[in-house]
Tab-separated table of C-alpha atoms and ligand atoms in Angstrom:
chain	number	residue	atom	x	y	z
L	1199	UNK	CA	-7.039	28.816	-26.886
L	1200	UNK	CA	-8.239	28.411	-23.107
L	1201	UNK	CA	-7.294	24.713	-22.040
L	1202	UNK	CA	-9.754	22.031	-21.241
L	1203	UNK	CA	-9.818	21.733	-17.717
L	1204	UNK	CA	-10.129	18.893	-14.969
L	1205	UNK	CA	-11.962	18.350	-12.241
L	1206	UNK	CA	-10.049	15.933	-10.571
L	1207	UNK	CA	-6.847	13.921	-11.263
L	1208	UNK	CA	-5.743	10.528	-12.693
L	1209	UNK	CA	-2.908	8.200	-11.770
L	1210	UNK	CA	-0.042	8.256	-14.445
L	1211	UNK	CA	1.940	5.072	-14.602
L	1212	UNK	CA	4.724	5.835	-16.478
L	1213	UNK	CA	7.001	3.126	-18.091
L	1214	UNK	CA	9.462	1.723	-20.188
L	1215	UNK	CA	11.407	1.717	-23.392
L	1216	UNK	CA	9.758	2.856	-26.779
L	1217	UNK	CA	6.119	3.059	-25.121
L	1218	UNK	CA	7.989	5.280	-22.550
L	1219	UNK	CA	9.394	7.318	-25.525
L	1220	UNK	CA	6.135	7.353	-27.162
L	1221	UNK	CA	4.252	8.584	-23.590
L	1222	UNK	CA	6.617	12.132	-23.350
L	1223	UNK	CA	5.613	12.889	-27.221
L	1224	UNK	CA	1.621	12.188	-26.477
L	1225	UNK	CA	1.623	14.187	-23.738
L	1226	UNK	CA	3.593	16.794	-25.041
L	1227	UNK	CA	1.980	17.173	-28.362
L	1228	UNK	CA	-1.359	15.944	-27.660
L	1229	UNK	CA	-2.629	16.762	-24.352
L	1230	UNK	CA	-0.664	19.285	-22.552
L	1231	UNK	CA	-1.068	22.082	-25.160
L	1232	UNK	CA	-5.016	21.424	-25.366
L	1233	UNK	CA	-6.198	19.956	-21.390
L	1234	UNK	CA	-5.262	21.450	-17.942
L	1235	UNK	CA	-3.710	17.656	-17.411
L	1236	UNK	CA	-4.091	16.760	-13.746
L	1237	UNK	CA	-2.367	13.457	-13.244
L	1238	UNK	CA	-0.615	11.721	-10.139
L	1239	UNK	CA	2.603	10.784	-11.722
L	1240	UNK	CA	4.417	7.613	-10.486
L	1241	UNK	CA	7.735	6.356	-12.114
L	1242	UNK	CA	7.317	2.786	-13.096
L	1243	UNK	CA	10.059	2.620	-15.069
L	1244	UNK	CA	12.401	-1.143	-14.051
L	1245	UNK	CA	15.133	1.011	-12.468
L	1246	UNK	CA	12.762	3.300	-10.051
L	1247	UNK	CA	10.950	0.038	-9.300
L	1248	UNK	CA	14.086	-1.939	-8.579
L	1249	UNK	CA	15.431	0.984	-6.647
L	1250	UNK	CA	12.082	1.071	-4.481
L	1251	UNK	CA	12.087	-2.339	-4.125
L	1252	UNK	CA	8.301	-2.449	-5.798
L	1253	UNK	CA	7.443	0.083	-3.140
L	1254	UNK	CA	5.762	2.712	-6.275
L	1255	UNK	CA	4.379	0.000	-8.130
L	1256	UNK	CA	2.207	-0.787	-4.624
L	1257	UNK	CA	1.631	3.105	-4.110
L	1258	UNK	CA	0.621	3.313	-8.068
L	1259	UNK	CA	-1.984	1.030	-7.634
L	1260	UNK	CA	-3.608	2.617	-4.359
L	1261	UNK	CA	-3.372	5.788	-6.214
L	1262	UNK	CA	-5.531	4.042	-8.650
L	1263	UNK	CA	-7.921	2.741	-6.546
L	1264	UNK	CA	-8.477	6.404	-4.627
L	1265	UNK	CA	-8.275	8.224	-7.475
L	1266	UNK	CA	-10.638	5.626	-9.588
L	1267	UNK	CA	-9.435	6.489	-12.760
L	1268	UNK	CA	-5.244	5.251	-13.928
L	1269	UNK	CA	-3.691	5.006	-17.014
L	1270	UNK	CA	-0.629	3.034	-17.330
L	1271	UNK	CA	2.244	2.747	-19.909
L	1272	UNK	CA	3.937	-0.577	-20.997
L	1273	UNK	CA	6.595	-1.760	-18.899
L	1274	UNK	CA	8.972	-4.170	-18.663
L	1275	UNK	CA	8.747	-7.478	-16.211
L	1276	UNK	CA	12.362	-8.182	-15.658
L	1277	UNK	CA	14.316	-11.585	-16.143
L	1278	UNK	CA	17.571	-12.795	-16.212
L	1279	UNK	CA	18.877	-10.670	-19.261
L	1280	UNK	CA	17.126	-7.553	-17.651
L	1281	UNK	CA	18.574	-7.806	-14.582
L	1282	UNK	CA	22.177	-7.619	-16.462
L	1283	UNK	CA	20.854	-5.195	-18.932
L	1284	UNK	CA	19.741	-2.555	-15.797
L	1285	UNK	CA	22.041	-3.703	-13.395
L	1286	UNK	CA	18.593	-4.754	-11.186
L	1287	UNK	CA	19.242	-5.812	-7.899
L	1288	UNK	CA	16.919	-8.598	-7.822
L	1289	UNK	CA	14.211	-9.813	-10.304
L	1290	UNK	CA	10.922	-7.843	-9.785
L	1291	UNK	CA	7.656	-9.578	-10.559
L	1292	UNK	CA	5.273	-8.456	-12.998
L	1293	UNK	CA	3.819	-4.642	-12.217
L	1294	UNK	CA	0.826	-5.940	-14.297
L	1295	UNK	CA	0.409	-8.803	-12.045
L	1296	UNK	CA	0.779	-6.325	-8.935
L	1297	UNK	CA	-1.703	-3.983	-9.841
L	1298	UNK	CA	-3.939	-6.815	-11.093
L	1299	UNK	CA	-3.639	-8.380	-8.241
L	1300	UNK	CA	-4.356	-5.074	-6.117
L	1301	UNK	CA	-7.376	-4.135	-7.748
L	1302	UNK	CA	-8.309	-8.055	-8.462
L	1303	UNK	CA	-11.337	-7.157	-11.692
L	1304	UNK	CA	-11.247	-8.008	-14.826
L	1305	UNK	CA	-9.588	-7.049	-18.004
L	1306	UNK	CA	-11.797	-5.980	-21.621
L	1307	UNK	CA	-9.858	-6.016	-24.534
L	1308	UNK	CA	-11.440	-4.779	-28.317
L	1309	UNK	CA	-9.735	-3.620	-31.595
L	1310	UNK	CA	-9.839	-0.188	-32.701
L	1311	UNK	CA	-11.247	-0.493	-35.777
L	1312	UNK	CA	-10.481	1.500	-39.023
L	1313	UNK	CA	-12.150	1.422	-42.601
L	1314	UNK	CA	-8.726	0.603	-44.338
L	1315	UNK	CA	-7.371	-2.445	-41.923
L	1316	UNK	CA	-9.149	-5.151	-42.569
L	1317	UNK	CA	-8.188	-8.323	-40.354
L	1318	UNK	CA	-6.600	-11.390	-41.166
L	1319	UNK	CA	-9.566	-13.842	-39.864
L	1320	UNK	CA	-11.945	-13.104	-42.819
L	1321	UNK	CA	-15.241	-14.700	-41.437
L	1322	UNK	CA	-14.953	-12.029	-38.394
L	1323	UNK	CA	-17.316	-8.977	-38.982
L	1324	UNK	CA	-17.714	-7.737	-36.666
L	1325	UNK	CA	-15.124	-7.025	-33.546
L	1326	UNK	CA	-14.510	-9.867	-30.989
L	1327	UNK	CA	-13.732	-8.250	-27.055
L	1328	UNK	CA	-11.948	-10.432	-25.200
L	1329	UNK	CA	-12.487	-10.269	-21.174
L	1330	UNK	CA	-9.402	-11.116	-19.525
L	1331	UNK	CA	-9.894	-12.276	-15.842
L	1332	UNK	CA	-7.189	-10.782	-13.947
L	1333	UNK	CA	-6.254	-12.294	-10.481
L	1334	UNK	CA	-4.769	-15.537	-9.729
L	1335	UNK	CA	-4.098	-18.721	-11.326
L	1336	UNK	CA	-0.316	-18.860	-12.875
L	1337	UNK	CA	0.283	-15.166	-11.883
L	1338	UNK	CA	0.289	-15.632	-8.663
L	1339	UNK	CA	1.969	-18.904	-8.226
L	1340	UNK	CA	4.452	-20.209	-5.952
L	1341	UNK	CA	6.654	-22.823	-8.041
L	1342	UNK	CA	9.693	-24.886	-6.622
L	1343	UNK	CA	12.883	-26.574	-8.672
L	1344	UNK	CA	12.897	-30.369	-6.474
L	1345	UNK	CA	16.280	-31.715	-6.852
L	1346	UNK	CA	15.351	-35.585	-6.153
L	1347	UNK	CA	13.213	-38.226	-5.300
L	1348	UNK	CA	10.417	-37.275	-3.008
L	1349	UNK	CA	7.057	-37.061	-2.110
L	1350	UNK	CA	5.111	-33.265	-3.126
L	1351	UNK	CA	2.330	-32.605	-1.766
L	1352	UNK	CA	-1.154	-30.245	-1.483
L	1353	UNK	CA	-1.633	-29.092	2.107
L	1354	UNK	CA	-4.230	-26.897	3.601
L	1355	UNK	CA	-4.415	-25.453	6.911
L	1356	UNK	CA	-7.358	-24.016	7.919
L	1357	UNK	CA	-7.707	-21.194	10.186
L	1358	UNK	CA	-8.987	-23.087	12.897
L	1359	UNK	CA	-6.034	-25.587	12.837
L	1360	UNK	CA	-7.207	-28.492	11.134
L	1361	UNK	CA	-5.093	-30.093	7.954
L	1362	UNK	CA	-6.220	-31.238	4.954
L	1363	UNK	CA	-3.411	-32.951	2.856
L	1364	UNK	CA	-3.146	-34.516	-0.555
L	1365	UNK	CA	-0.261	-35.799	-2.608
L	1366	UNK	CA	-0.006	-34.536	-5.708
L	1367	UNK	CA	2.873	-36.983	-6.802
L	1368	UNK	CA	5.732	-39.324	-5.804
L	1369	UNK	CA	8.567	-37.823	-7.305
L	1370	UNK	CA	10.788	-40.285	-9.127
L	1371	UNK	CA	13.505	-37.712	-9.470
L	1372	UNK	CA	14.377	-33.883	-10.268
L	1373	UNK	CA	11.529	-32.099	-11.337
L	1374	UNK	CA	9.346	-29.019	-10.875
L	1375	UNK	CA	6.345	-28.025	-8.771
L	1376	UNK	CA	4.173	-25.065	-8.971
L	1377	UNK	CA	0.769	-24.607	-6.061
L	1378	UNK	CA	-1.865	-21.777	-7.886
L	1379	UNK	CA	-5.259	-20.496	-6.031
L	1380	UNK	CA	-7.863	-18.586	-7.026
L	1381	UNK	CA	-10.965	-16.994	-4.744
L	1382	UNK	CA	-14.647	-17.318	-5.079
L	1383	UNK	CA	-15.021	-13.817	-4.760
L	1384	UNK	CA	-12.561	-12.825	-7.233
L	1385	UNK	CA	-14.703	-15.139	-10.053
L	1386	UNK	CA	-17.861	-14.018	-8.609
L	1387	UNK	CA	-16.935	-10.728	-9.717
L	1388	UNK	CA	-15.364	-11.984	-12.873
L	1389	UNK	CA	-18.294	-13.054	-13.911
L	1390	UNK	CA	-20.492	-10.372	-13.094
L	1391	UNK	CA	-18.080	-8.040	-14.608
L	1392	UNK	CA	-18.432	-10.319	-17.981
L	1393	UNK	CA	-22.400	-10.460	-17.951
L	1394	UNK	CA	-22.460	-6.898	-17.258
L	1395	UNK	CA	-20.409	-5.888	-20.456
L	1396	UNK	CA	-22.531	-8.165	-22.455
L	1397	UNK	CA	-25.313	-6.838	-21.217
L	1398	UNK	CA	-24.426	-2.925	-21.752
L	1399	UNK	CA	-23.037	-3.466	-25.278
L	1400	UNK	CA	-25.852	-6.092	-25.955
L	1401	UNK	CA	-23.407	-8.664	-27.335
L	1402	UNK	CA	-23.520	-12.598	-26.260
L	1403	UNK	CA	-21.437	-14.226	-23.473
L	1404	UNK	CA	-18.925	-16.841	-24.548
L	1405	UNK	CA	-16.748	-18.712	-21.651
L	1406	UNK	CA	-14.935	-21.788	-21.579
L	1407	UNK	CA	-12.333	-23.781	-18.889
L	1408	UNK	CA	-11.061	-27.099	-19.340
L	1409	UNK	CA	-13.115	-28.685	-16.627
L	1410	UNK	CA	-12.867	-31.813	-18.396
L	1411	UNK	CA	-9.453	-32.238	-17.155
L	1412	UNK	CA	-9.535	-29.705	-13.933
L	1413	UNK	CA	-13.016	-31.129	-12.467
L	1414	UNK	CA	-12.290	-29.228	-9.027
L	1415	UNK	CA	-10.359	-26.063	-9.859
L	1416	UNK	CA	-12.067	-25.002	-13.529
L	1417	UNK	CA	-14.943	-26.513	-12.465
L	1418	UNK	CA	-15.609	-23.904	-9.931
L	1419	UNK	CA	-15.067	-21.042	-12.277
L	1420	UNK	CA	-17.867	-23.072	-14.822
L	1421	UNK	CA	-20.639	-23.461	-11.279
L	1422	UNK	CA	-19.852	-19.797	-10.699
L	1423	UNK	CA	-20.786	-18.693	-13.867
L	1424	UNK	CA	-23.675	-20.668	-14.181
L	1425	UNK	CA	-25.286	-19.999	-10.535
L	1426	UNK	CA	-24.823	-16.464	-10.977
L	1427	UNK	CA	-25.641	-16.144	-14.960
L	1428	UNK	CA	-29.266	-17.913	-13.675
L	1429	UNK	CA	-29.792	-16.240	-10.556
L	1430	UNK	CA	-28.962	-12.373	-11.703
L	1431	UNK	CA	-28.519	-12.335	-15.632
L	1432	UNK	CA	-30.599	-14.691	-17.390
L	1433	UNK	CA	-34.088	-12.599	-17.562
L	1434	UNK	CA	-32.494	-9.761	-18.842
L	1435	UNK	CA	-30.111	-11.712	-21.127
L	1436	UNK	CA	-33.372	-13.111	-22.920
L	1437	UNK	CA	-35.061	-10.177	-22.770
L	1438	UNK	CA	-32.287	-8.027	-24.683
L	1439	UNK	CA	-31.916	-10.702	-27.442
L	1440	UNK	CA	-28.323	-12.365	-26.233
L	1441	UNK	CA	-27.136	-15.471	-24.720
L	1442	UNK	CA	-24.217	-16.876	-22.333
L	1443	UNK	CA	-22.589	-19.778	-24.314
L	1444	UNK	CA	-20.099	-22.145	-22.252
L	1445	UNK	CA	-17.836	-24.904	-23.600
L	1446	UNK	CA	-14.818	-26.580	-23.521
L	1447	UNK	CA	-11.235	-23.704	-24.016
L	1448	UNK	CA	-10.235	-25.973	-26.814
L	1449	UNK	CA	-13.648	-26.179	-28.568
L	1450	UNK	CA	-14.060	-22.205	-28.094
L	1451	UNK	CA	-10.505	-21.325	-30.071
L	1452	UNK	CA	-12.203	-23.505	-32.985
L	1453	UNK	CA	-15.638	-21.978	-33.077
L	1454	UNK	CA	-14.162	-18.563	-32.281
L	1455	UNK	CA	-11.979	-18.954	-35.612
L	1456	UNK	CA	-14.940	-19.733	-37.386
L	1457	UNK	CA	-17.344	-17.123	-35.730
L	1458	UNK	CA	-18.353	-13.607	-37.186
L	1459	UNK	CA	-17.271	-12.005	-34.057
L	1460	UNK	CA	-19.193	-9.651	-32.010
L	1461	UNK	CA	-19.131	-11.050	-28.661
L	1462	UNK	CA	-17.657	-11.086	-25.034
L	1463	UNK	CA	-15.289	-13.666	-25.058
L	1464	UNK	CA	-14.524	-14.551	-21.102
L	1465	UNK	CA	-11.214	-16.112	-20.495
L	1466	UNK	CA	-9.433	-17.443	-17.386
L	1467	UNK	CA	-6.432	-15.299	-16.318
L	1468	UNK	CA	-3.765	-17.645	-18.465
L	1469	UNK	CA	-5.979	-18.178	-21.428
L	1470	UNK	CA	-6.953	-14.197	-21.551
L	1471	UNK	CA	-3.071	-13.401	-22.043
L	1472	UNK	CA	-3.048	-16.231	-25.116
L	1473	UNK	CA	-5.865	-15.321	-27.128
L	1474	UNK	CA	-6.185	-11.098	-26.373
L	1475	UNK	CA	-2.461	-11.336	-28.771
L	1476	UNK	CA	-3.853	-14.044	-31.240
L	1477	UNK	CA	-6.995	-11.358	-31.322
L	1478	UNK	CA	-5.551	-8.697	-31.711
L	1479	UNK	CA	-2.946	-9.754	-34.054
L	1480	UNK	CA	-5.839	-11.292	-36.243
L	1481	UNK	CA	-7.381	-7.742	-36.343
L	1482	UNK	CA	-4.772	-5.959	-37.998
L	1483	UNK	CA	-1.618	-5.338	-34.789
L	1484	UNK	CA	-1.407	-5.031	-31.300
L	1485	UNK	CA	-1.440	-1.201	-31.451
L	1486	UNK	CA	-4.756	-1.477	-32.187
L	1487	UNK	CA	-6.325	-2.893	-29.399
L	1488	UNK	CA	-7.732	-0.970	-26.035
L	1489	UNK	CA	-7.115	-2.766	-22.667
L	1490	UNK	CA	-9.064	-1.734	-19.964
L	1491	UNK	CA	-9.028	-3.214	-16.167
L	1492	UNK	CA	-12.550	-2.801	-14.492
L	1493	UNK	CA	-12.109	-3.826	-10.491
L	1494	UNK	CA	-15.440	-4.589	-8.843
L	1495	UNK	CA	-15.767	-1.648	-6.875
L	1496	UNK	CA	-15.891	0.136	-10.036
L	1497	UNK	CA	-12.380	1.475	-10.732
L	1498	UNK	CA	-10.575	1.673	-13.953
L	1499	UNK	CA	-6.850	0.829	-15.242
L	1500	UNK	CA	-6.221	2.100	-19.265
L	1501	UNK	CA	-3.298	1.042	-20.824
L	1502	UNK	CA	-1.854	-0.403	-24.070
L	1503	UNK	CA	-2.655	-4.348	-24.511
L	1504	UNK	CA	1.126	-4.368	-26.460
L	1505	UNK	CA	4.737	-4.324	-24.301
L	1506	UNK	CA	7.662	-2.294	-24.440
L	1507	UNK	CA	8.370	-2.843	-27.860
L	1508	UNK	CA	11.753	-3.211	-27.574
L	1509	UNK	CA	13.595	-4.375	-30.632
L	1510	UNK	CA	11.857	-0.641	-31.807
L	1511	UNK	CA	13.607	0.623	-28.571
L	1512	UNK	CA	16.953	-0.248	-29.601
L	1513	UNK	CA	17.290	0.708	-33.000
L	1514	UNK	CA	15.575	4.592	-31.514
L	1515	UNK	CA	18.525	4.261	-29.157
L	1516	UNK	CA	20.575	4.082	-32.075
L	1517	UNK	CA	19.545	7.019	-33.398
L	1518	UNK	CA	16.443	5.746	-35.681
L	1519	UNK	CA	13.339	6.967	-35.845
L	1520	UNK	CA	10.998	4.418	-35.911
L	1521	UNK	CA	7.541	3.855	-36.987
L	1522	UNK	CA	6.469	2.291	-33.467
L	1523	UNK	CA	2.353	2.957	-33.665
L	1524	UNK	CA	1.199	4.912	-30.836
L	1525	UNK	CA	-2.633	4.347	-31.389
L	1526	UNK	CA	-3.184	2.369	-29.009
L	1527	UNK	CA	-1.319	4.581	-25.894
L	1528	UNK	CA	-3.315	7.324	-27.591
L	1529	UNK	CA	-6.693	4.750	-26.623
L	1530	UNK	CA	-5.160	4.661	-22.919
L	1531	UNK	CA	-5.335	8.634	-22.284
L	1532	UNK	CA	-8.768	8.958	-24.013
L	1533	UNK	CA	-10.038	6.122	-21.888
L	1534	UNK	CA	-8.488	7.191	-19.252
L	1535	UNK	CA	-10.188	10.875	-19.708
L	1536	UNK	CA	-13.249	9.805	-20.924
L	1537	UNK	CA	-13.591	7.909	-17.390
L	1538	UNK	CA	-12.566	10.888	-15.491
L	1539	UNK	CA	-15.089	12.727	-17.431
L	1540	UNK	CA	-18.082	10.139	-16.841
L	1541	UNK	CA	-17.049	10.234	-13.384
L	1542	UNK	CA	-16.871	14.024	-12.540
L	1543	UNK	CA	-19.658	14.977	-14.727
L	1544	UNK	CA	-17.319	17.376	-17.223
L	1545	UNK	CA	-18.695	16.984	-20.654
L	1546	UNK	CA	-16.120	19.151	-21.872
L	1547	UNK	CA	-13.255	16.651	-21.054
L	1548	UNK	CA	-15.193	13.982	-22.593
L	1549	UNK	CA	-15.605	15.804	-26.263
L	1550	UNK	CA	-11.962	16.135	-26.066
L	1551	UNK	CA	-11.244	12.381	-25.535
L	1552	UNK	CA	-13.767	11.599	-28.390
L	1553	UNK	CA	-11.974	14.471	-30.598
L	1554	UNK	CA	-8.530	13.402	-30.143
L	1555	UNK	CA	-9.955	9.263	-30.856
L	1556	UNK	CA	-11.623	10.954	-34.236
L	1557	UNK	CA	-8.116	12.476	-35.140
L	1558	UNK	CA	-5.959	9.705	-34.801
L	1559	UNK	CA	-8.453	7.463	-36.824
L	1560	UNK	CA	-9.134	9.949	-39.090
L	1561	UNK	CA	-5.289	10.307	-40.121
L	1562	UNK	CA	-4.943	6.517	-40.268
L	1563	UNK	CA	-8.101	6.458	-42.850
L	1564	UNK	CA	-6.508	9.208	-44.877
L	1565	UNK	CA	-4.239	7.095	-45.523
L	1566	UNK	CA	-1.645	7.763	-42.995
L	1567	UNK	CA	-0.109	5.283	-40.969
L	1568	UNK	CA	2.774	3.865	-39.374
L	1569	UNK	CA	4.533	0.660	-40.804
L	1570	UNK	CA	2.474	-2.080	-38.440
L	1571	UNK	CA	-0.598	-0.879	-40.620
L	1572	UNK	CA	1.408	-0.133	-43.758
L	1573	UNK	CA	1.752	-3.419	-44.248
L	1574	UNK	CA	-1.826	-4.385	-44.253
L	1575	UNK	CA	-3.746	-1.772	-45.014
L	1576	UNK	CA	-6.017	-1.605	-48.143
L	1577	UNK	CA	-6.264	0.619	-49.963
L	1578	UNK	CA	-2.600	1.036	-49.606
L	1579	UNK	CA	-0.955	3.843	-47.458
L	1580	UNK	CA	-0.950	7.308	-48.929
L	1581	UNK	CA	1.724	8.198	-46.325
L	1582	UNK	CA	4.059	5.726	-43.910
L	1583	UNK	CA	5.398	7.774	-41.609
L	1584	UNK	CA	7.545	7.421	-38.181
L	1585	UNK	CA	5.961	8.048	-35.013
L	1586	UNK	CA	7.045	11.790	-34.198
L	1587	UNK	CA	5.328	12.309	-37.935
L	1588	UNK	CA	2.099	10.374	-37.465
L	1589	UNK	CA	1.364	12.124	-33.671
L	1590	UNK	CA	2.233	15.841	-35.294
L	1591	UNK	CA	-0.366	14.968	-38.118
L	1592	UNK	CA	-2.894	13.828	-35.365
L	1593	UNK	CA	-1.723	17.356	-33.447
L	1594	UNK	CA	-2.427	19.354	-36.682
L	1595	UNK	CA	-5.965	17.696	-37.175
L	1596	UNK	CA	-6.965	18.337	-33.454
H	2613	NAP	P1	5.953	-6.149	-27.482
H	2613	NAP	O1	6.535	-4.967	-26.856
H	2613	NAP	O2	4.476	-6.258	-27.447
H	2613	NAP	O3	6.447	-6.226	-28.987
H	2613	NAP	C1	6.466	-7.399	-29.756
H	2613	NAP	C2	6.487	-7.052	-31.236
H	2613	NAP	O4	5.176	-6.672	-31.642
H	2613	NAP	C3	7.357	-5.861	-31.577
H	2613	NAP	O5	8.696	-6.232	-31.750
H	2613	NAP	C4	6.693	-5.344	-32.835
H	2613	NAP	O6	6.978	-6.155	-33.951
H	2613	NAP	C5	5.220	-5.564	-32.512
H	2613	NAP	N1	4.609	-4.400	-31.832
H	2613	NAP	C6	4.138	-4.348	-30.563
H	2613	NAP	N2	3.635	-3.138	-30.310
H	2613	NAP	C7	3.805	-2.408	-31.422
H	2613	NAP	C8	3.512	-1.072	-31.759
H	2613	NAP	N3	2.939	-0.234	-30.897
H	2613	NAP	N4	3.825	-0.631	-33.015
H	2613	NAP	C9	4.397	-1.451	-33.895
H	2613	NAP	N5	4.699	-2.732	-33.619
H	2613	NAP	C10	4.414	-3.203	-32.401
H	2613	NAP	O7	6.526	-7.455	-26.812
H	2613	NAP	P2	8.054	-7.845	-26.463
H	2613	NAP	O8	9.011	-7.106	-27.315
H	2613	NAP	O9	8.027	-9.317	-26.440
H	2613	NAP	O10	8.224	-7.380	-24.979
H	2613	NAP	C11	8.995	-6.250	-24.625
H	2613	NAP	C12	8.825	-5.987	-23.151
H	2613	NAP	O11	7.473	-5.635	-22.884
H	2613	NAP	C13	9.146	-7.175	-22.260
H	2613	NAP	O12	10.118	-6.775	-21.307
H	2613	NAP	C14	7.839	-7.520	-21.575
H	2613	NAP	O13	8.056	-7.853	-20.239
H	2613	NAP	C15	7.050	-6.259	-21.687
H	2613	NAP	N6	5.581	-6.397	-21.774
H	2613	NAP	C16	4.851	-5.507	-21.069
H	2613	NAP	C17	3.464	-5.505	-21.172
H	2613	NAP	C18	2.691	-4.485	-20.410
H	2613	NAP	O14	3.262	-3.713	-19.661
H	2613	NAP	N7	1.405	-4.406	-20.562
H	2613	NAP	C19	2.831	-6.439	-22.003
H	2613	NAP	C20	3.624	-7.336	-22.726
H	2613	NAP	C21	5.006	-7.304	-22.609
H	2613	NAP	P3	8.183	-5.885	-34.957
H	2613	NAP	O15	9.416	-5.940	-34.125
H	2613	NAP	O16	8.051	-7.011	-35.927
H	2613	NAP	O17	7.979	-4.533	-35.575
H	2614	MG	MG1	0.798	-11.116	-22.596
């Protein structure tokens, strides 16, 4: 059989522990023998990042942004135990929060639905997609331990010189401090990003802030919205039948749990990494969830919304095969691919991405599944199997 072939390639992030596992048996089984896989590989596994002192996690996400198209595998952001465990030297921040940060954009989360995985939230019909906004706030904080009285402060210099200062508190004693910014730009394209994917999938807006409490800093994200949902979106909101809904964070988790689903939900940076889990555990597990980053100037990051799964990791070092689901990895490649093929205009590509999507569902609504789904699924599993088993069944069906 003649391989499907590539125009042009992708960036491959590779990473750690089971999901790094999982990533040599995809490719192996299901794409090498079937596409002429172009990728740009970069090692973002802890050590090679620790060794490179975050050097290929900056030249990953370039590659990214020349290449337009990356798809990344879980990996690990290191603490205290890690830094033992891999003999680090020195605590690396978050690749995720690198990349983000490098291609700034926002993050769209949806389940992968199946006919035999129903979710736990009953009153959701249809599936909620979550849009994660992915610079600033917490993640790129700069946080101090005080070890005594004192006086902290907010201080701004501006370029041309001039101060502005605030206190933020008279310390009484030890204590902790953290200073967080985000840019008007960055939420400018946040938004549009949001109203854009509501738009093309014709599904309502939700987005809520605390601005209540945060007048100055959530309030801006709430203006931005609002000046830029009625200047550019508004018409052809009404026009196509959906609306742009904003309210308080707190009062969108308790409509959201009572909704039937089937819209954007836009969430600040902190909040997006809260609620995509609590989503995507509600429909069914977090291997079956895409997780896509869309930067403004149009260039796309696929990879798995789940982590390293590494409990699974250390019982497969231990010589167990586990049932670790690789769906949503699988979702990564074909959105990955899919995107390459949009982009270069090879149709062939993009039937294969859609094929290999079919066969992995299709196996899962035959009743074939790995234990995540096992335990849910209804009618009950025909076959639980581990994850070598359930990617050669999706090889034999493709
Ligand atoms: P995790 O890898 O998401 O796994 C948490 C638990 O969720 C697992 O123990 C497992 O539950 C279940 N689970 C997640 N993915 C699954 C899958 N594909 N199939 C079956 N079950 C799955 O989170 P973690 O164990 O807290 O974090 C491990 C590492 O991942 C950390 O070092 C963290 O830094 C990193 N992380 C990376 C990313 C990323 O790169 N995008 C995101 C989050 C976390 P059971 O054990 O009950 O089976
Ligand atoms: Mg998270």
């Amino acid at each position: 059989m003649a391989k499907v072939p590539m125009k042009s390639a992708i960036a491959e992030l590779d990473g750690d522990e089971m999901t790094r596992v999982l990533w040599g048996v995809i490719k192996e089984k299901l794409l090498l023998p079937f596409v002429d896989l172009k990728t740009e590989y970069f090692d973002l596994g802890l050590k090679a990042r620790d060794d490179s002192d975050d050097r290929i996690t900056y030249e990953a996400a370039r590659a990214i942004k020349r290449l337009g198209v990356g798809v990344k595998c879980a990996t690990i952001t290191s603490n205290a135990a890690r830094v033992e465990e891999y003999e680090l030297k020195q605590l690396t921040p978050s690749p995720n929060g690198i990349i983000r940060a490098e291609l700034d954009g926002t993050v769209f989360r949806a389940p992968i639905v199946v006919k035999n995985v129903k979710g736990t939230v009953s009153c959701w019909q249809k599936p909620l997609v979550l849009g994660r906004h992915a610079y600033g706030d917490v993640y790129k904080n700069c946080e101090m331990a005080v070890d005594g009285p004192g006086k902290a402060e907010l201080v701004f210099t501006k370029a041309d010189g001039t101060v502005v200062r605030k206190t933020i508190m008279e310390m009484k004693g030890p204590g902790v401090l953290q200073g967080i910014h985000n840019l008007d730009e960055s939420i400018e394209s946040f938004a549009r990003a949001c109203f854009y994917y509501g738009l093309s999938e014709k599904i309502d807006v939700w987005f809520a802030t605390k601005d209540t409490i945060s007048k100055t800093y959530d309030g801006r994200f709430k203006e931005i919205f609002q000046r830029i949902y009625d200047a550019e979106y508004k018409a052809r909101f009404e026009a196509a039948g959906i609306e742009y809904f904003y309210t308080l964070i707190d009062d969108a988790v308790a409509r959201v749990m009572q909704s039937k689903g089937g819209f954007l939900w836009a969430c600040k940076n902190y909040d997006g990494d809260v609620m995509s889990d609590m989503v995507a555990s509600a429909s069914g597990s977090l291997a079956m969830m895409t997780s896509v980053l869309v930067s403004p100037d149009g260039v796309f990051e696929y990879e798995a919304a789940h982590g390293t799964v590494q409990r699974h990791y250390y019982k497969y070092l231990k010589g167990e095969k586990t049932s670790t689901n690789p769906v949503a990895l699988i979702f990564a490649w074909t959105g990955a691919l899919a995107k390459r093929a949009e982009l270069d205009k090879t149709p062939e590509l993009a039937d294969f991405a859609k094929r290999l999507e079919k066969a992995t569902l299709g196996c899962i609504e035959d009743g074939i599944m790995t234990g995540d789904l096992a335990k849910i699924a209804s009618p009950p599993a025909r076959l639980v199997v581990d994850s070598w088993q359930f990617i050669d069944k999706i090889a034999e069906r493709l």
